[in-house]
PDB file of C-alpha atoms and ligand atoms in Angstrom:
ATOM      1  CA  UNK A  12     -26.128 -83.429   9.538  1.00 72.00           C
ATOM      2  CA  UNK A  13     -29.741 -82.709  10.166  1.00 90.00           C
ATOM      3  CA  UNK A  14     -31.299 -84.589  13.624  1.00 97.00           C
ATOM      4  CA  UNK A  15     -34.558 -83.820  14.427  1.00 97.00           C
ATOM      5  CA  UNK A  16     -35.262 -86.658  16.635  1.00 98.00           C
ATOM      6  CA  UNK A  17     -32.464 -87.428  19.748  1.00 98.00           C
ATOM      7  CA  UNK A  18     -32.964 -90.702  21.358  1.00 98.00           C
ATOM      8  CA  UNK A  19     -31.254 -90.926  24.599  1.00 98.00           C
ATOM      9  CA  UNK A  20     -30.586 -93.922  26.868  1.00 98.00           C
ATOM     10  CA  UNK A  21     -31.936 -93.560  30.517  1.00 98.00           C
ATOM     11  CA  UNK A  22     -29.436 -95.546  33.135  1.00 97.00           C
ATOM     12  CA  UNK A  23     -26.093 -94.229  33.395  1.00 97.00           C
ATOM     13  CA  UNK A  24     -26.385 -91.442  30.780  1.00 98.00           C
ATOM     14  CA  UNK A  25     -28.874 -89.325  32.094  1.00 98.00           C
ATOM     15  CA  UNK A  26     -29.877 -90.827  35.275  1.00 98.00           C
ATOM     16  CA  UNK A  27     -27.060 -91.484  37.501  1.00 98.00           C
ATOM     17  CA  UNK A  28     -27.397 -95.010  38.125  1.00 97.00           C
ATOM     18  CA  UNK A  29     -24.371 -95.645  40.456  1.00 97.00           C
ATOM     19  CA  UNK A  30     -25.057 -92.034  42.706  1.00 98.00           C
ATOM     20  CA  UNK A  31     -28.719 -93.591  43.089  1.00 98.00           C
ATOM     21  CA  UNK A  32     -28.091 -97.363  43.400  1.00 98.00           C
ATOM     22  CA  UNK A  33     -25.237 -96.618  46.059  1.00 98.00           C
ATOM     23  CA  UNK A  34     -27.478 -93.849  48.358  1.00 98.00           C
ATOM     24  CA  UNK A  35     -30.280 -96.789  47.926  1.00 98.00           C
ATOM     25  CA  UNK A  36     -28.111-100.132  49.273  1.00 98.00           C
ATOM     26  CA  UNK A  37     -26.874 -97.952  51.892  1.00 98.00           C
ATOM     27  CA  UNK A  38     -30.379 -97.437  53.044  1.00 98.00           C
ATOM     28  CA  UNK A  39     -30.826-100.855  52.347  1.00 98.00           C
ATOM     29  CA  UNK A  40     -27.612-101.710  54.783  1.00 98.00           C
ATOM     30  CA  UNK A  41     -28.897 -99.833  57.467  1.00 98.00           C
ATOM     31  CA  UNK A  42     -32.840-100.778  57.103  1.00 98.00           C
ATOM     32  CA  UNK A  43     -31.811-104.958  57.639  1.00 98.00           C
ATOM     33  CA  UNK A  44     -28.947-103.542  60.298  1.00 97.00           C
ATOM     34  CA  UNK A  45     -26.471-105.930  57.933  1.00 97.00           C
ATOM     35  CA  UNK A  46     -23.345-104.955  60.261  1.00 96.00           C
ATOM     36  CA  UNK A  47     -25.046-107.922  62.523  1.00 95.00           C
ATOM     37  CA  UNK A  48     -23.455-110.201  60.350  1.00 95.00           C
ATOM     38  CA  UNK A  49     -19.953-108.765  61.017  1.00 95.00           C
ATOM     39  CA  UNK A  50     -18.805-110.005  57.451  1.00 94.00           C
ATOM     40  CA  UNK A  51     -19.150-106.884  55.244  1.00 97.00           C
ATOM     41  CA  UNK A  52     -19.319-103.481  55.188  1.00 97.00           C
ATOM     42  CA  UNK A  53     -21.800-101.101  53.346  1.00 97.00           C
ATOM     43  CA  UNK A  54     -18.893 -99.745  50.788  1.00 98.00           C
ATOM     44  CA  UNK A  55     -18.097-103.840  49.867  1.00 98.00           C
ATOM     45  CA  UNK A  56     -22.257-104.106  49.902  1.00 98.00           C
ATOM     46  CA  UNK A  57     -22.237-101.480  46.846  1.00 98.00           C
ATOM     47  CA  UNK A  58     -19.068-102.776  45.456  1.00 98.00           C
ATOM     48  CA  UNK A  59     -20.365-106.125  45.023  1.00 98.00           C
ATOM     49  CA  UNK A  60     -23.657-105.419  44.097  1.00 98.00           C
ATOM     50  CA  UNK A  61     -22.043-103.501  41.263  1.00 97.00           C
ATOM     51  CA  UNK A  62     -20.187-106.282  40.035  1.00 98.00           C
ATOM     52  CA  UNK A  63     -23.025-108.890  40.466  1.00 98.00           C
ATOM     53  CA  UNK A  64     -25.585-106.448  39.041  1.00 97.00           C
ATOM     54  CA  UNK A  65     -23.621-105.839  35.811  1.00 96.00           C
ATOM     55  CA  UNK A  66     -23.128-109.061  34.967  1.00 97.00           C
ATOM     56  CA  UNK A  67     -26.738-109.702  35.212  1.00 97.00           C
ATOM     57  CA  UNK A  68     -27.728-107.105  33.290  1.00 95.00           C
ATOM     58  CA  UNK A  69     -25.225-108.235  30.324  1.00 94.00           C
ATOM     59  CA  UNK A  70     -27.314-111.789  30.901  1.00 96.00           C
ATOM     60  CA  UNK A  71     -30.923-109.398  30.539  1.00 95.00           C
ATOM     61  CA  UNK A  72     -29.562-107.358  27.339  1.00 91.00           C
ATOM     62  CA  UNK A  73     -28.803-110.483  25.166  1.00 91.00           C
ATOM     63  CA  UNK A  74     -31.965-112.255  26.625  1.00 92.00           C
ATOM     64  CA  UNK A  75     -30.180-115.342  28.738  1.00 96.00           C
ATOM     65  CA  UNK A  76     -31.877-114.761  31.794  1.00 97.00           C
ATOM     66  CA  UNK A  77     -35.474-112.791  32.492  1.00 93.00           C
ATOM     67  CA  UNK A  78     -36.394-110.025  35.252  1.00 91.00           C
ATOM     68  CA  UNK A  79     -38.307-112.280  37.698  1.00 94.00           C
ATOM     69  CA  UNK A  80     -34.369-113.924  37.435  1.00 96.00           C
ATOM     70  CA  UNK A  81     -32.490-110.192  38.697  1.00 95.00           C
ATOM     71  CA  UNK A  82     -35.073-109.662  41.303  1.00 93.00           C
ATOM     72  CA  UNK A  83     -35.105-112.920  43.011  1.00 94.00           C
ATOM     73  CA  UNK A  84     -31.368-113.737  42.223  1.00 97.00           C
ATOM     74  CA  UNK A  85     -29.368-110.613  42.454  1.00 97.00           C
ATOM     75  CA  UNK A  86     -29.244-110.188  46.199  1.00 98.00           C
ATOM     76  CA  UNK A  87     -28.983-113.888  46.692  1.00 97.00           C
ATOM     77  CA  UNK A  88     -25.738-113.510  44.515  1.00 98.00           C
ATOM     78  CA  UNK A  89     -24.536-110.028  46.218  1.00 98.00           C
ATOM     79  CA  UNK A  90     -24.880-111.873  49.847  1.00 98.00           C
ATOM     80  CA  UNK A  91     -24.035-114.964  49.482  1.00 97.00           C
ATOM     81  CA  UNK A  92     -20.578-114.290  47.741  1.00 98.00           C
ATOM     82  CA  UNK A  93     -20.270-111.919  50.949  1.00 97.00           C
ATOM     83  CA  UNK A  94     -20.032-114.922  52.906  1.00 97.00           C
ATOM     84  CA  UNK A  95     -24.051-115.045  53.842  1.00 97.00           C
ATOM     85  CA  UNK A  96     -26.060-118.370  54.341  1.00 96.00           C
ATOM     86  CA  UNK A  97     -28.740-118.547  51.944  1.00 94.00           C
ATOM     87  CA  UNK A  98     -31.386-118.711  55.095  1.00 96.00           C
ATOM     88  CA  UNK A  99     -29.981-115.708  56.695  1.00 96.00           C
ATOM     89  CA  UNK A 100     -31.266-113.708  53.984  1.00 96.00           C
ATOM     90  CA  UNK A 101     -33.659-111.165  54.270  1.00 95.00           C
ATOM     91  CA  UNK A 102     -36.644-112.434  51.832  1.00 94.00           C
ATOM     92  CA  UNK A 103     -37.931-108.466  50.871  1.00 96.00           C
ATOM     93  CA  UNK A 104     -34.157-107.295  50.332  1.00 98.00           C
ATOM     94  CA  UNK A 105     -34.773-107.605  46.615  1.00 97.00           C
ATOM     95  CA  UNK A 106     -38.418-105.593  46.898  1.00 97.00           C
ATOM     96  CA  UNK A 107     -37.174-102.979  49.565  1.00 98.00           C
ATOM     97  CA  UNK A 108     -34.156-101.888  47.338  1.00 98.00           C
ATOM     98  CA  UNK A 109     -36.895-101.817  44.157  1.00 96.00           C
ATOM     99  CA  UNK A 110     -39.039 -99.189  46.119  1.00 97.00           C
ATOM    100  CA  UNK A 111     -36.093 -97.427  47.226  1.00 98.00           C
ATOM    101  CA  UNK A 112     -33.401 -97.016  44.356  1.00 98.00           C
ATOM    102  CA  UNK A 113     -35.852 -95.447  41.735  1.00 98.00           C
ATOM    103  CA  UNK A 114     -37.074 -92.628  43.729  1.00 98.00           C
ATOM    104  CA  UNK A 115     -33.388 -91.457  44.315  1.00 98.00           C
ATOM    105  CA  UNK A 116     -33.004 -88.110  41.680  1.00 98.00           C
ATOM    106  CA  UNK A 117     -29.544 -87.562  40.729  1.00 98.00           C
ATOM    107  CA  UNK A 118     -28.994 -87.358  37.174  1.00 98.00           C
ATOM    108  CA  UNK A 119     -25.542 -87.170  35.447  1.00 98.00           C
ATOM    109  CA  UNK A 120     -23.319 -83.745  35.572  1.00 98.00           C
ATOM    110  CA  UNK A 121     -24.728 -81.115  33.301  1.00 98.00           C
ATOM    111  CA  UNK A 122     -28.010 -83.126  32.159  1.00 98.00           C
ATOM    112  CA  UNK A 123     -30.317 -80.506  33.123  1.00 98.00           C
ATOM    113  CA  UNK A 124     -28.260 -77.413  31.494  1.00 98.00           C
ATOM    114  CA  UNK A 125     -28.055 -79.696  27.886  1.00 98.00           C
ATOM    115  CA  UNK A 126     -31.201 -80.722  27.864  1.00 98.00           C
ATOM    116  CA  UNK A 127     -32.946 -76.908  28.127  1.00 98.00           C
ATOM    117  CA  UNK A 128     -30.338 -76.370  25.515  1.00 98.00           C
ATOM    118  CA  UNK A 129     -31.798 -78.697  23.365  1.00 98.00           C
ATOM    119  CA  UNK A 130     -35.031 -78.516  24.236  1.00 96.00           C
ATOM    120  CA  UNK A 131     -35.899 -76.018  21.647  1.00 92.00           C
ATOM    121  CA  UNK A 132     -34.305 -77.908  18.834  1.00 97.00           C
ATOM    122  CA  UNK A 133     -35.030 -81.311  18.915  1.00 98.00           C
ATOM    123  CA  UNK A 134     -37.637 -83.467  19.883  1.00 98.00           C
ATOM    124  CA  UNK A 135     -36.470 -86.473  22.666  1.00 98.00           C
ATOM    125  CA  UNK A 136     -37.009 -89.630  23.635  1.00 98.00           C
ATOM    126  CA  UNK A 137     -35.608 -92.287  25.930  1.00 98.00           C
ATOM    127  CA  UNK A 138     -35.085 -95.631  25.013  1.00 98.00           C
ATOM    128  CA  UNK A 139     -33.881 -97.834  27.573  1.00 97.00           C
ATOM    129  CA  UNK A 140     -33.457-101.718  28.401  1.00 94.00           C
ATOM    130  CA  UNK A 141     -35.104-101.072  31.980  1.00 88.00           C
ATOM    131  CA  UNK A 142     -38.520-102.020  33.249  1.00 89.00           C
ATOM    132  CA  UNK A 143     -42.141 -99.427  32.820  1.00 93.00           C
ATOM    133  CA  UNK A 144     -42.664 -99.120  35.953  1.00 93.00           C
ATOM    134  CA  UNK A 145     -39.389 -98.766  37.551  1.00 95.00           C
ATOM    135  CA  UNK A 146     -38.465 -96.154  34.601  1.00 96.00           C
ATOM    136  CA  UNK A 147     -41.277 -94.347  34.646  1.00 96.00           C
ATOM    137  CA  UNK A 148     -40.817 -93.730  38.423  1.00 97.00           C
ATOM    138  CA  UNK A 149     -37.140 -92.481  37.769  1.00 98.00           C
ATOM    139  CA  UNK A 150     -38.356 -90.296  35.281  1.00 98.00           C
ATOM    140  CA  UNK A 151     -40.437 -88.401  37.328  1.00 98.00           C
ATOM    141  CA  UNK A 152     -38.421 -88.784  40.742  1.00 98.00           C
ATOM    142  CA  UNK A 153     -35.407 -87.014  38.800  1.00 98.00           C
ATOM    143  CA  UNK A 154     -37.692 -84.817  37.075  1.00 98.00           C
ATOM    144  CA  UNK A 155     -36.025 -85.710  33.591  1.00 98.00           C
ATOM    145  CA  UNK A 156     -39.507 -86.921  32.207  1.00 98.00           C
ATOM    146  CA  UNK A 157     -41.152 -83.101  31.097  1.00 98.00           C
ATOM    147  CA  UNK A 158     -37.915 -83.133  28.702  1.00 98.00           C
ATOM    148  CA  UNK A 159     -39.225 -86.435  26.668  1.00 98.00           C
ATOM    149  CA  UNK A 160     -41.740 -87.006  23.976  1.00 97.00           C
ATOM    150  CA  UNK A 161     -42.130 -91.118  23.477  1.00 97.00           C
ATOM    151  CA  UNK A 162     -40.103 -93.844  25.905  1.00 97.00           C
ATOM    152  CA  UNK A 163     -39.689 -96.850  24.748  1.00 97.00           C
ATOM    153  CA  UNK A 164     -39.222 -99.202  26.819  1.00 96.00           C
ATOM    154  CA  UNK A 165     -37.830-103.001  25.684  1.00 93.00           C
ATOM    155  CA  UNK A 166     -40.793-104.555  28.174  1.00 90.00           C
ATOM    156  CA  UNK A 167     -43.519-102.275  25.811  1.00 92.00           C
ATOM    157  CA  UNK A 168     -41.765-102.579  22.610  1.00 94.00           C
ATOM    158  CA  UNK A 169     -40.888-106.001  22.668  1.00 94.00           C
ATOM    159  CA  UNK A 170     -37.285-105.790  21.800  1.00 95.00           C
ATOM    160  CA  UNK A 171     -33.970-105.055  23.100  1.00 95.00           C
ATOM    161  CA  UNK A 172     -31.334-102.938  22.722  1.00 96.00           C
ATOM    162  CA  UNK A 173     -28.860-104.534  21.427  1.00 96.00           C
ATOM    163  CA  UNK A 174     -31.203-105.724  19.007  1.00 96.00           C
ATOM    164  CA  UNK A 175     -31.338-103.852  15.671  1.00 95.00           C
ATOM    165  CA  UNK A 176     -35.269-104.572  16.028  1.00 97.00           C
ATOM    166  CA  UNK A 177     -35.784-102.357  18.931  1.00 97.00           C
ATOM    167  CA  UNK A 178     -34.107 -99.559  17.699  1.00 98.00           C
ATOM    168  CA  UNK A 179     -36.223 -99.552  13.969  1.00 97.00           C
ATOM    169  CA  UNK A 180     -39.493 -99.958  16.216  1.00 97.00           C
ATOM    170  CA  UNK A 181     -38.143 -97.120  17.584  1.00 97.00           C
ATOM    171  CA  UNK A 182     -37.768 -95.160  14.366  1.00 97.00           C
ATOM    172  CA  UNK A 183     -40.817 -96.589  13.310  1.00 96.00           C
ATOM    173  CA  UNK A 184     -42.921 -95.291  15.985  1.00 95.00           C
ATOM    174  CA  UNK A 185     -41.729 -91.505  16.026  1.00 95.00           C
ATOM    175  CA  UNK A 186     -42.472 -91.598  12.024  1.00 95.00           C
ATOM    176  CA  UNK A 187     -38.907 -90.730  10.896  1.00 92.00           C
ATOM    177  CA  UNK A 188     -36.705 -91.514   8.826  1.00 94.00           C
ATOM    178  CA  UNK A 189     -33.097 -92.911  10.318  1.00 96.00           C
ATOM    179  CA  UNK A 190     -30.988 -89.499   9.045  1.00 96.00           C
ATOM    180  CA  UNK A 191     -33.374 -86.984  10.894  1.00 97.00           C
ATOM    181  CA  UNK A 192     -32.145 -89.761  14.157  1.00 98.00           C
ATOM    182  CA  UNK A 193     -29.376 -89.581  16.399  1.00 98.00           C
ATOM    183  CA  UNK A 194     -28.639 -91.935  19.437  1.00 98.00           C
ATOM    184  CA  UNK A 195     -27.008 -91.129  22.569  1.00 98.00           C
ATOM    185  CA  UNK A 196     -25.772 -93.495  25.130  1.00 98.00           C
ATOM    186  CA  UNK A 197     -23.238 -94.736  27.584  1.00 98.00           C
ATOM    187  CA  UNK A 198     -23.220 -99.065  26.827  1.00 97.00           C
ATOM    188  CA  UNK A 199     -20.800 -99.961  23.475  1.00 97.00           C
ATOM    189  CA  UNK A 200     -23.083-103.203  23.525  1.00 95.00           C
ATOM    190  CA  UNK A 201     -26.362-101.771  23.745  1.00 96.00           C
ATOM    191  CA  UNK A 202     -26.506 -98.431  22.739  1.00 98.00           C
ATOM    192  CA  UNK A 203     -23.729 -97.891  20.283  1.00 98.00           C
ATOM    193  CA  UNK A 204     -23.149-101.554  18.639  1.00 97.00           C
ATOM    194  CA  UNK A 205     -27.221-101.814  18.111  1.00 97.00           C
ATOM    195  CA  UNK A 206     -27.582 -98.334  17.011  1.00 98.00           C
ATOM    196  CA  UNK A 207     -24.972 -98.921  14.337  1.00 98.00           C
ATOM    197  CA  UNK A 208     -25.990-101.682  13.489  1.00 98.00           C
ATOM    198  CA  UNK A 209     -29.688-100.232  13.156  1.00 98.00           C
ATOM    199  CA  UNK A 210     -27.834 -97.558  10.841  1.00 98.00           C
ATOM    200  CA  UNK A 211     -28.383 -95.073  13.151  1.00 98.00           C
ATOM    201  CA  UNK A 212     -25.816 -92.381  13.726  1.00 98.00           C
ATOM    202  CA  UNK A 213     -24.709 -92.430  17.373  1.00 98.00           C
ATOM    203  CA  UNK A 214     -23.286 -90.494  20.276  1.00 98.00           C
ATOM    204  CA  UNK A 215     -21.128 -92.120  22.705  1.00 98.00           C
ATOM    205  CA  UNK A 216     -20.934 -91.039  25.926  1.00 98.00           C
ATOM    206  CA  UNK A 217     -17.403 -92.244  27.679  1.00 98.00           C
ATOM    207  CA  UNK A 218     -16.904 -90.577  30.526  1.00 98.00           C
ATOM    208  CA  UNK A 219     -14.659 -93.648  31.930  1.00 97.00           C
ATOM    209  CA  UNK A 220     -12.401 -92.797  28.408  1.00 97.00           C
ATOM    210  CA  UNK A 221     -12.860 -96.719  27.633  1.00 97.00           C
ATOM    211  CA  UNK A 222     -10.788 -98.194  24.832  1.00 97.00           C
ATOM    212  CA  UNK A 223     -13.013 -99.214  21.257  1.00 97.00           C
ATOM    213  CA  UNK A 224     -12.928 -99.536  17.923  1.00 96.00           C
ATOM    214  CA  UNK A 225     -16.520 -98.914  16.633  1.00 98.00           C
ATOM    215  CA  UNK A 226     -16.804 -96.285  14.229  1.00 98.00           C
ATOM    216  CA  UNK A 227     -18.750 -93.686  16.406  1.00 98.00           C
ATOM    217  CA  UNK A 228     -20.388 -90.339  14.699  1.00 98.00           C
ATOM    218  CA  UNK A 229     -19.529 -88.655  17.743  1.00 98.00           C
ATOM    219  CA  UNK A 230     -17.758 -89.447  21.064  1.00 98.00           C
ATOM    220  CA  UNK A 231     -18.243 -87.320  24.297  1.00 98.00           C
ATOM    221  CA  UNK A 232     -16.412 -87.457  28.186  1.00 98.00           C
ATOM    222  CA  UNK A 233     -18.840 -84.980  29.262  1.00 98.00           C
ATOM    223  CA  UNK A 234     -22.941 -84.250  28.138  1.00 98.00           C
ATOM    224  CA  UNK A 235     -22.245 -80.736  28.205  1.00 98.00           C
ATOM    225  CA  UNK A 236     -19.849 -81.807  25.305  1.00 98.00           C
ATOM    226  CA  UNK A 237     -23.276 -82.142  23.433  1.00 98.00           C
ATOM    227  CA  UNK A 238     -23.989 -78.219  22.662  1.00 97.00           C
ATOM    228  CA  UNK A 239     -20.565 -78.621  20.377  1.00 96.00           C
ATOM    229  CA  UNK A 240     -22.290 -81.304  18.212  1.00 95.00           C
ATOM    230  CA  UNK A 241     -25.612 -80.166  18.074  1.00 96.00           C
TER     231      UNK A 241
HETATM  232 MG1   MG B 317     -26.894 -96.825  30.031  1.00 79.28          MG
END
């Protein structure tokens, strides 16, 4: 197999989504002084925003619900099934946690020694689900963004993953053909359903060793498991 072209996903494969999201809610615990309400504490805060937040995001990917509807809805969600009243809410919860969670850095175990190793060889791009400006400010903030040619985003290309659209826009833009293309990502739905779908050869990247049966190119627990395949 000859890849020329790697196109990564951002959240959860590179950037580590729940390291970053948990350091910001904590900061977001302590900034509205949440123990006042005596209901909750910061570890069930994270917990449940986990929960709520991936079931939105499921809603996002297959285009049920918009991102006006995560931002003004998610916290809503996390609180009130934490046993908040609606009006004891804190009305720039939604926008404090947007300024804070992106510019938290920590990427994913080994991303930094794979991607000089491949830096050489192939030529990389991200293409992710998530919004400009909030990945754009990740990017740099985790200093993963030197390491990438083109990022498409679905808000600038106009589709989503796991649409097969967004992912032959994709190939479109760079100029390649799908064999010279190889995608890497974390989501079954997203990444590696679309991406097959898309005939693109794929990468999964299961570090939670979940159970499948898509017929994967290549599967990976770790991204240092990379330098073996390519
Ligand atoms: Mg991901």
């Amino acid at each position: 197999m000859n890849y020329s072209h790697l196109l990564f996903d951002l959240d959860h494969t590179l950037w580590d989504f729940e390291r970053n999201s948990s350091e910001a809610l904590n900061e977001v615990y302590s900034i509205f002084n949440m123990q006042r309400f005596n209901a909750f504490s910061s570890r069930e805060f994270v917990d449940k925003f986990k929960e709520v937040n991936t079931i939105l995001w499921e809603k996002y990917d297959h285009d049920e619900i918009d991102r006006e509807y995560i931002r003004t809805k998610r916290f809503e969600m996390v609180l009130s099934q934490l046993g908040i009243k609606i009006e004891d809410i804190p009305e720039d919860i939604s926008s404090t946690y947007l300024s804070i969670c992106p510019t938290k850095g920590n990427v994913i175990p080994d991303a930094f020694e794979v991607l000089d190793y491949l830096k050489g060889s192939y030529e990389m791009h991200i293409i992710t689900n998530g919004f400009d400006d909030i990945q754009d400010t990740k990017l740099n903030s985790s200093n993963l963004r030197g390491y990438f040619d083109r990022i498409f985003t679905s808000e600038a290309v106009g589709y989503k993953k796991p649409s097969k659209e967004m992912f032959n826009k994709a190939v479109e833009m760079i100029g390649m053909d799908k064999k010279s293309c190889l995608m890497i990502g974390d989501n079954l739905e997203t990444d590696i359903k679309g991406a097959l779908n898309a005939d693109l050869d794929v990468v999964f990247f299961n570090p939670d060793n979940l159970d499948h049966n898509l017929p994967v190119t290549f599967e990976i627990r770790k991204l240092i498991d990379l330098k073996a395949i390519l």
